[in-house]
Amino acid sequence: MTGTTLTVGIPNFGGWAGGDWNALLDVARACDDAGVDRLVVNDHVVMGRNTDAYVWGRFPTAPDGPWLEPLTVLAAMATVTSRVRLSTGILIAPLRPAAVLAKTVATLDVLSGGRIDLGVGTGWQKEEYDAQNLDFEARAGRLDDVIGACRALWSNLPAAYASDTVTFADTFCSPQPAQERLPIWFAGALTKRNLRRIVDLGDGWIPIMGASLDEIRAGAADINSAAGRPIAIQAPARVATNEAGDRDPAATMAGVASLINAGAT
């Protein structure tokens, strides 16, 4: 994909669909017809009562609110679209066994005709890790291992990988993705560790929610300098409103231009 891309997030959570989740497919079909470049859905496996650790404003659902599993949602969207790319943004990859994630995503890529992007991150709620008997404090290392193992399983037959949390050798995982290199986007602040995983394993960066234009600009410069190859950057554009509360297309597009100037692609 070249040039600036338009990504639309479709909420696969909460009550916006009025209980009729087929609305997700209606929106996906409309976006496909309208020329949108990419659709993204998000992830929570389980939810504890305490949402105070969510530091980016009010959490969008109550703890018992519905969150549809994102890869399953993308599979359904693939059946009603033919062109638009389908992505998670983000999938909490450390919560998934590496080989199962590799198999699931590769299968989805094959069935969608090579239209899958994988946006990943570590999540923010300890209870999600507790529910799977996983160490919340070790989530960053587990993210590296899960995605590193996926890359190995998608690139080599037989595959081998060795780390503290994922180890296998002489292992086959077929089919491999339809794309020669399935794009992986890493979300979060651009720490040294996240920069390194983007350079080593990724194809794109999703800045942390609320990142300023200056932070995006500085991050883009750091990534481009370290990677030595194109790395895409996905930044959210706000829908602007005027004093009457009506949507303001001109102001919205001015905000988009500012994001592009800061390095968003």
mmCIF file of C-alpha atoms in Angstrom:
data_model
loop_
_atom_site.group_PDB
_atom_site.id
_atom_site.type_symbol
_atom_site.label_atom_id
_atom_site.label_comp_id
_atom_site.label_asym_id
_atom_site.label_seq_id
_atom_site.Cartn_x
_atom_site.Cartn_y
_atom_site.Cartn_z
ATOM 1 C CA MET A 1 0.000 0.000 0.000
ATOM 2 C CA THR A 2 1.479 3.353 -1.023
ATOM 3 C CA GLY A 3 0.550 6.951 -0.265
ATOM 4 C CA THR A 4 -1.515 8.152 2.670
ATOM 5 C CA THR A 5 -4.032 5.572 3.848
ATOM 6 C CA LEU A 6 -7.435 6.034 5.457
ATOM 7 C CA THR A 7 -8.115 3.683 8.351
ATOM 8 C CA VAL A 8 -11.535 3.451 10.004
ATOM 9 C CA GLY A 9 -12.003 1.934 13.442
ATOM 10 C CA ILE A 10 -15.213 -0.048 13.881
ATOM 11 C CA PRO A 11 -16.216 -0.606 17.531
ATOM 12 C CA ASN A 12 -16.510 -4.345 18.161
ATOM 13 C CA PHE A 13 -17.512 -3.576 21.737
ATOM 14 C CA GLY A 14 -20.183 -1.838 23.776
ATOM 15 C CA GLY A 15 -23.748 -1.144 22.778
ATOM 16 C CA TRP A 16 -23.460 1.028 19.685
ATOM 17 C CA ALA A 17 -24.871 -1.714 17.453
ATOM 18 C CA GLY A 18 -28.009 -2.006 19.578
ATOM 19 C CA GLY A 19 -27.405 -5.691 20.072
ATOM 20 C CA ASP A 20 -27.407 -6.430 16.336
ATOM 21 C CA TRP A 21 -23.777 -7.191 15.608
ATOM 22 C CA ASN A 22 -24.543 -7.638 11.924
ATOM 23 C CA ALA A 23 -24.193 -3.842 11.887
ATOM 24 C CA LEU A 24 -20.427 -4.435 11.981
ATOM 25 C CA LEU A 25 -20.680 -6.205 8.659
ATOM 26 C CA ASP A 26 -22.913 -3.497 7.198
ATOM 27 C CA VAL A 27 -20.327 -0.842 8.096
ATOM 28 C CA ALA A 28 -17.488 -2.982 6.746
ATOM 29 C CA ARG A 29 -19.314 -3.467 3.462
ATOM 30 C CA ALA A 30 -20.021 0.277 3.177
ATOM 31 C CA CYS A 31 -16.374 1.147 3.882
ATOM 32 C CA ASP A 32 -15.212 -1.366 1.289
ATOM 33 C CA ASP A 33 -17.518 0.205 -1.286
ATOM 34 C CA ALA A 34 -16.464 3.754 -0.313
ATOM 35 C CA GLY A 35 -12.747 3.180 -0.872
ATOM 36 C CA VAL A 36 -11.552 3.124 2.744
ATOM 37 C CA ASP A 37 -8.075 1.581 2.895
ATOM 38 C CA ARG A 38 -8.168 -0.297 6.205
ATOM 39 C CA LEU A 39 -10.613 -1.324 8.931
ATOM 40 C CA VAL A 40 -9.496 -1.933 12.503
ATOM 41 C CA VAL A 41 -11.115 -3.646 15.468
ATOM 42 C CA ASN A 42 -9.827 -3.989 19.020
ATOM 43 C CA ASP A 43 -9.315 -6.529 21.753
ATOM 44 C CA HIS A 44 -10.014 -7.490 25.318
ATOM 45 C CA VAL A 45 -10.278 -11.158 26.259
ATOM 46 C CA VAL A 46 -11.687 -10.686 29.752
ATOM 47 C CA MET A 47 -12.139 -7.642 31.948
ATOM 48 C CA GLY A 48 -11.702 -7.127 35.676
ATOM 49 C CA ARG A 49 -13.835 -4.723 37.662
ATOM 50 C CA ASN A 50 -11.066 -2.157 38.072
ATOM 51 C CA THR A 51 -10.725 0.003 34.975
ATOM 52 C CA ASP A 52 -8.824 2.768 36.798
ATOM 53 C CA ALA A 53 -5.562 1.620 35.205
ATOM 54 C CA TYR A 54 -6.920 2.880 31.876
ATOM 55 C CA VAL A 55 -5.199 6.269 31.724
ATOM 56 C CA TRP A 56 -6.522 7.560 28.388
ATOM 57 C CA GLY A 57 -9.856 8.901 29.590
ATOM 58 C CA ARG A 58 -13.045 7.076 30.428
ATOM 59 C CA PHE A 59 -12.975 3.398 29.495
ATOM 60 C CA PRO A 60 -15.560 2.813 26.727
ATOM 61 C CA THR A 61 -17.512 -0.003 28.420
ATOM 62 C CA ALA A 62 -18.477 -1.245 31.847
ATOM 63 C CA PRO A 63 -16.464 -4.261 33.023
ATOM 64 C CA ASP A 64 -19.295 -6.556 31.916
ATOM 65 C CA GLY A 65 -19.687 -4.862 28.527
ATOM 66 C CA PRO A 66 -19.378 -7.030 25.404
ATOM 67 C CA TRP A 67 -16.106 -7.242 23.479
ATOM 68 C CA LEU A 68 -16.272 -9.439 20.387
ATOM 69 C CA GLU A 69 -13.100 -11.422 19.666
ATOM 70 C CA PRO A 70 -11.320 -9.376 16.976
ATOM 71 C CA LEU A 71 -9.871 -12.069 14.711
ATOM 72 C CA THR A 72 -13.284 -13.721 14.538
ATOM 73 C CA VAL A 73 -14.807 -10.351 13.630
ATOM 74 C CA LEU A 74 -12.222 -9.846 10.869
ATOM 75 C CA ALA A 75 -13.029 -13.295 9.488
ATOM 76 C CA ALA A 76 -16.683 -12.302 9.245
ATOM 77 C CA MET A 77 -15.769 -8.963 7.650
ATOM 78 C CA ALA A 78 -13.644 -10.757 5.078
ATOM 79 C CA THR A 79 -16.731 -12.582 3.824
ATOM 80 C CA VAL A 80 -18.575 -9.342 2.974
ATOM 81 C CA THR A 81 -15.650 -7.306 1.578
ATOM 82 C CA SER A 82 -13.286 -7.779 -1.335
ATOM 83 C CA ARG A 83 -10.734 -4.954 -1.241
ATOM 84 C CA VAL A 84 -10.318 -3.199 2.110
ATOM 85 C CA ARG A 85 -7.510 -4.326 4.399
ATOM 86 C CA LEU A 86 -8.520 -5.814 7.748
ATOM 87 C CA SER A 87 -6.549 -5.181 10.916
ATOM 88 C CA THR A 88 -6.438 -5.382 14.657
ATOM 89 C CA GLY A 89 -5.475 -2.220 16.381
ATOM 90 C CA ILE A 90 -4.596 -3.629 18.849
ATOM 91 C CA LEU A 91 -4.590 -7.366 19.585
ATOM 92 C CA ILE A 92 -3.143 -8.193 23.013
ATOM 93 C CA ALA A 93 -0.743 -10.731 21.556
ATOM 94 C CA PRO A 94 0.896 -11.867 24.834
ATOM 95 C CA LEU A 95 -2.457 -13.370 25.853
ATOM 96 C CA ARG A 96 -2.318 -15.803 22.910
ATOM 97 C CA PRO A 97 -0.167 -18.922 22.522
ATOM 98 C CA ALA A 98 2.331 -18.113 19.775
ATOM 99 C CA ALA A 99 1.701 -21.126 17.543
ATOM 100 C CA VAL A 100 -2.083 -20.763 17.800
ATOM 101 C CA LEU A 101 -1.860 -17.066 16.927
ATOM 102 C CA ALA A 102 0.424 -17.803 13.965
ATOM 103 C CA LYS A 103 -1.970 -20.445 12.652
ATOM 104 C CA THR A 104 -5.071 -18.291 13.151
ATOM 105 C CA VAL A 105 -3.649 -15.182 11.487
ATOM 106 C CA ALA A 106 -2.151 -17.140 8.581
ATOM 107 C CA THR A 107 -5.478 -18.878 7.980
ATOM 108 C CA LEU A 108 -7.287 -15.545 8.072
ATOM 109 C CA ASP A 109 -4.805 -14.032 5.623
ATOM 110 C CA VAL A 110 -5.266 -16.922 3.202
ATOM 111 C CA LEU A 111 -9.070 -16.801 3.385
ATOM 112 C CA SER A 112 -9.148 -12.997 2.961
ATOM 113 C CA GLY A 113 -6.879 -13.042 -0.072
ATOM 114 C CA GLY A 114 -3.892 -11.481 1.690
ATOM 115 C CA ARG A 115 -5.641 -8.507 3.313
ATOM 116 C CA ILE A 116 -4.638 -8.859 6.967
ATOM 117 C CA ASP A 117 -2.580 -6.443 9.057
ATOM 118 C CA LEU A 118 -1.807 -7.318 12.674
ATOM 119 C CA GLY A 119 -1.678 -4.481 15.189
ATOM 120 C CA VAL A 120 -0.380 -5.688 18.547
ATOM 121 C CA GLY A 121 0.372 -4.436 22.022
ATOM 122 C CA THR A 122 0.617 -5.520 25.634
ATOM 123 C CA GLY A 123 -2.654 -4.238 27.064
ATOM 124 C CA TRP A 124 -3.000 -2.414 30.346
ATOM 125 C CA GLN A 125 -5.105 -4.485 32.768
ATOM 126 C CA LYS A 126 -3.432 -6.986 35.087
ATOM 127 C CA GLU A 127 -6.623 -9.008 35.524
ATOM 128 C CA GLU A 128 -6.514 -10.134 31.885
ATOM 129 C CA TYR A 129 -3.157 -11.750 32.528
ATOM 130 C CA ASP A 130 -4.207 -13.162 35.899
ATOM 131 C CA ALA A 131 -7.139 -14.939 34.229
ATOM 132 C CA GLN A 132 -4.682 -16.878 32.055
ATOM 133 C CA ASN A 133 -2.076 -17.430 34.769
ATOM 134 C CA LEU A 134 0.371 -15.146 32.969
ATOM 135 C CA ASP A 135 2.793 -12.699 34.566
ATOM 136 C CA PHE A 136 1.591 -9.164 33.873
ATOM 137 C CA GLU A 137 5.019 -7.715 34.617
ATOM 138 C CA ALA A 138 6.593 -9.964 31.963
ATOM 139 C CA ARG A 139 4.178 -8.927 29.211
ATOM 140 C CA ALA A 140 6.702 -6.910 27.174
ATOM 141 C CA GLY A 141 9.087 -9.833 26.864
ATOM 142 C CA ARG A 142 6.235 -12.170 26.057
ATOM 143 C CA LEU A 143 5.111 -9.813 23.264
ATOM 144 C CA ASP A 144 8.595 -10.023 21.744
ATOM 145 C CA ASP A 145 8.561 -13.819 21.986
ATOM 146 C CA VAL A 146 5.049 -14.343 20.608
ATOM 147 C CA ILE A 147 5.619 -12.105 17.583
ATOM 148 C CA GLY A 148 9.145 -13.402 17.032
ATOM 149 C CA ALA A 149 7.772 -16.936 17.012
ATOM 150 C CA CYS A 150 5.011 -15.957 14.575
ATOM 151 C CA ARG A 151 7.575 -14.447 12.217
ATOM 152 C CA ALA A 152 9.614 -17.660 12.404
ATOM 153 C CA LEU A 153 6.598 -19.877 11.717
ATOM 154 C CA TRP A 154 5.543 -17.695 8.796
ATOM 155 C CA SER A 155 8.990 -17.523 7.215
ATOM 156 C CA ASN A 156 10.595 -20.929 7.519
ATOM 157 C CA LEU A 157 9.493 -24.532 7.055
ATOM 158 C CA PRO A 158 10.498 -26.166 9.282
ATOM 159 C CA ALA A 159 10.754 -23.363 11.827
ATOM 160 C CA ALA A 160 12.748 -22.976 15.012
ATOM 161 C CA TYR A 161 12.582 -20.399 17.784
ATOM 162 C CA ALA A 162 14.050 -20.250 21.266
ATOM 163 C CA SER A 163 13.308 -17.804 24.075
ATOM 164 C CA ASP A 164 12.394 -17.765 27.747
ATOM 165 C CA THR A 165 8.680 -18.251 27.020
ATOM 166 C CA VAL A 166 8.449 -19.839 23.536
ATOM 167 C CA THR A 167 10.687 -22.607 22.240
ATOM 168 C CA PHE A 168 10.280 -25.037 19.346
ATOM 169 C CA ALA A 169 12.407 -26.667 16.664
ATOM 170 C CA ASP A 170 11.876 -28.565 13.405
ATOM 171 C CA THR A 171 8.250 -27.397 13.417
ATOM 172 C CA PHE A 172 5.825 -26.931 10.536
ATOM 173 C CA CYS A 173 2.913 -24.474 10.542
ATOM 174 C CA SER A 174 0.985 -24.477 7.291
ATOM 175 C CA PRO A 175 -0.549 -22.696 5.504
ATOM 176 C CA GLN A 176 1.691 -19.694 5.707
ATOM 177 C CA PRO A 177 0.171 -16.228 5.123
ATOM 178 C CA ALA A 178 -0.829 -15.316 1.587
ATOM 179 C CA GLN A 179 1.345 -12.195 1.861
ATOM 180 C CA GLU A 180 5.078 -12.615 1.569
ATOM 181 C CA ARG A 181 5.416 -10.421 4.662
ATOM 182 C CA LEU A 182 2.287 -9.922 6.720
ATOM 183 C CA PRO A 183 2.386 -6.361 8.133
ATOM 184 C CA ILE A 184 2.724 -6.106 11.905
ATOM 185 C CA TRP A 185 2.103 -2.835 13.731
ATOM 186 C CA PHE A 186 3.367 -2.270 17.274
ATOM 187 C CA ALA A 187 1.359 0.050 19.501
ATOM 188 C CA GLY A 188 2.494 2.147 22.410
ATOM 189 C CA ALA A 189 4.972 4.784 23.484
ATOM 190 C CA LEU A 190 8.224 4.770 21.538
ATOM 191 C CA THR A 191 10.483 3.440 24.268
ATOM 192 C CA LYS A 192 13.881 2.046 23.313
ATOM 193 C CA ARG A 193 12.448 -1.459 23.588
ATOM 194 C CA ASN A 194 9.424 -0.683 21.422
ATOM 195 C CA LEU A 195 11.615 1.050 18.845
ATOM 196 C CA ARG A 196 13.812 -2.041 18.667
ATOM 197 C CA ARG A 197 10.878 -4.429 18.197
ATOM 198 C CA ILE A 198 9.406 -2.194 15.478
ATOM 199 C CA VAL A 199 12.731 -2.211 13.642
ATOM 200 C CA ASP A 200 13.382 -5.935 14.126
ATOM 201 C CA LEU A 201 9.891 -7.401 13.732
ATOM 202 C CA GLY A 202 7.478 -4.726 12.576
ATOM 203 C CA ASP A 203 6.211 -2.728 9.658
ATOM 204 C CA GLY A 204 4.330 0.036 11.445
ATOM 205 C CA TRP A 205 3.898 2.040 14.628
ATOM 206 C CA ILE A 206 0.622 2.957 16.331
ATOM 207 C CA PRO A 207 1.468 5.856 18.686
ATOM 208 C CA ILE A 208 0.056 5.737 22.175
ATOM 209 C CA MET A 209 -3.369 7.346 22.529
ATOM 210 C CA GLY A 210 -3.120 11.069 23.100
ATOM 211 C CA ALA A 211 0.326 11.384 21.520
ATOM 212 C CA SER A 212 1.007 14.972 20.487
ATOM 213 C CA LEU A 213 2.078 16.058 17.029
ATOM 214 C CA ASP A 214 5.559 16.707 18.397
ATOM 215 C CA GLU A 215 5.721 13.179 19.836
ATOM 216 C CA ILE A 216 4.584 11.676 16.536
ATOM 217 C CA ARG A 217 7.091 13.805 14.620
ATOM 218 C CA ALA A 218 9.964 12.834 16.916
ATOM 219 C CA GLY A 219 8.924 9.184 16.835
ATOM 220 C CA ALA A 220 8.755 9.148 13.056
ATOM 221 C CA ALA A 221 12.262 10.596 12.847
ATOM 222 C CA ASP A 222 13.642 8.045 15.310
ATOM 223 C CA ILE A 223 11.982 5.109 13.541
ATOM 224 C CA ASN A 224 13.081 6.152 10.066
ATOM 225 C CA SER A 225 16.635 6.689 11.267
ATOM 226 C CA ALA A 226 16.823 3.330 13.046
ATOM 227 C CA ALA A 227 14.995 1.194 10.499
ATOM 228 C CA GLY A 228 16.598 2.195 7.225
ATOM 229 C CA ARG A 229 13.386 1.124 5.472
ATOM 230 C CA PRO A 230 9.828 2.454 5.253
ATOM 231 C CA ILE A 231 7.859 2.114 8.500
ATOM 232 C CA ALA A 232 4.203 3.156 8.436
ATOM 233 C CA ILE A 233 2.678 5.276 11.203
ATOM 234 C CA GLN A 234 -1.023 5.146 12.040
ATOM 235 C CA ALA A 235 -2.280 8.170 13.972
ATOM 236 C CA PRO A 236 -5.900 8.953 14.916
ATOM 237 C CA ALA A 237 -7.583 11.970 13.358
ATOM 238 C CA ARG A 238 -10.207 13.761 15.429
ATOM 239 C CA VAL A 239 -13.537 14.721 13.895
ATOM 240 C CA ALA A 240 -13.717 18.468 14.539
ATOM 241 C CA THR A 241 -16.923 20.293 15.410
ATOM 242 C CA ASN A 242 -17.891 23.951 15.200
ATOM 243 C CA GLU A 243 -19.367 26.157 17.931
ATOM 244 C CA ALA A 244 -22.843 24.810 17.173
ATOM 245 C CA GLY A 245 -21.649 21.272 17.730
ATOM 246 C CA ASP A 246 -21.904 20.323 14.068
ATOM 247 C CA ARG A 247 -19.150 18.417 12.311
ATOM 248 C CA ASP A 248 -16.613 20.662 10.611
ATOM 249 C CA PRO A 249 -15.080 18.890 7.577
ATOM 250 C CA ALA A 250 -12.593 21.676 6.817
ATOM 251 C CA ALA A 251 -11.210 21.708 10.354
ATOM 252 C CA THR A 252 -11.116 17.924 10.388
ATOM 253 C CA MET A 253 -9.063 17.824 7.189
ATOM 254 C CA ALA A 254 -6.726 20.492 8.557
ATOM 255 C CA GLY A 255 -6.063 18.160 11.465
ATOM 256 C CA VAL A 256 -5.376 15.315 9.051
ATOM 257 C CA ALA A 257 -2.871 17.488 7.192
ATOM 258 C CA SER A 258 -1.096 18.224 10.477
ATOM 259 C CA LEU A 259 -0.816 14.504 11.228
ATOM 260 C CA ILE A 260 0.612 13.805 7.781
ATOM 261 C CA ASN A 261 3.113 16.631 8.187
ATOM 262 C CA ALA A 262 4.151 15.081 11.508
ATOM 263 C CA GLY A 263 4.877 11.763 9.812
ATOM 264 C CA ALA A 264 1.616 9.816 9.857
ATOM 265 C CA THR A 265 1.119 7.708 6.770
#
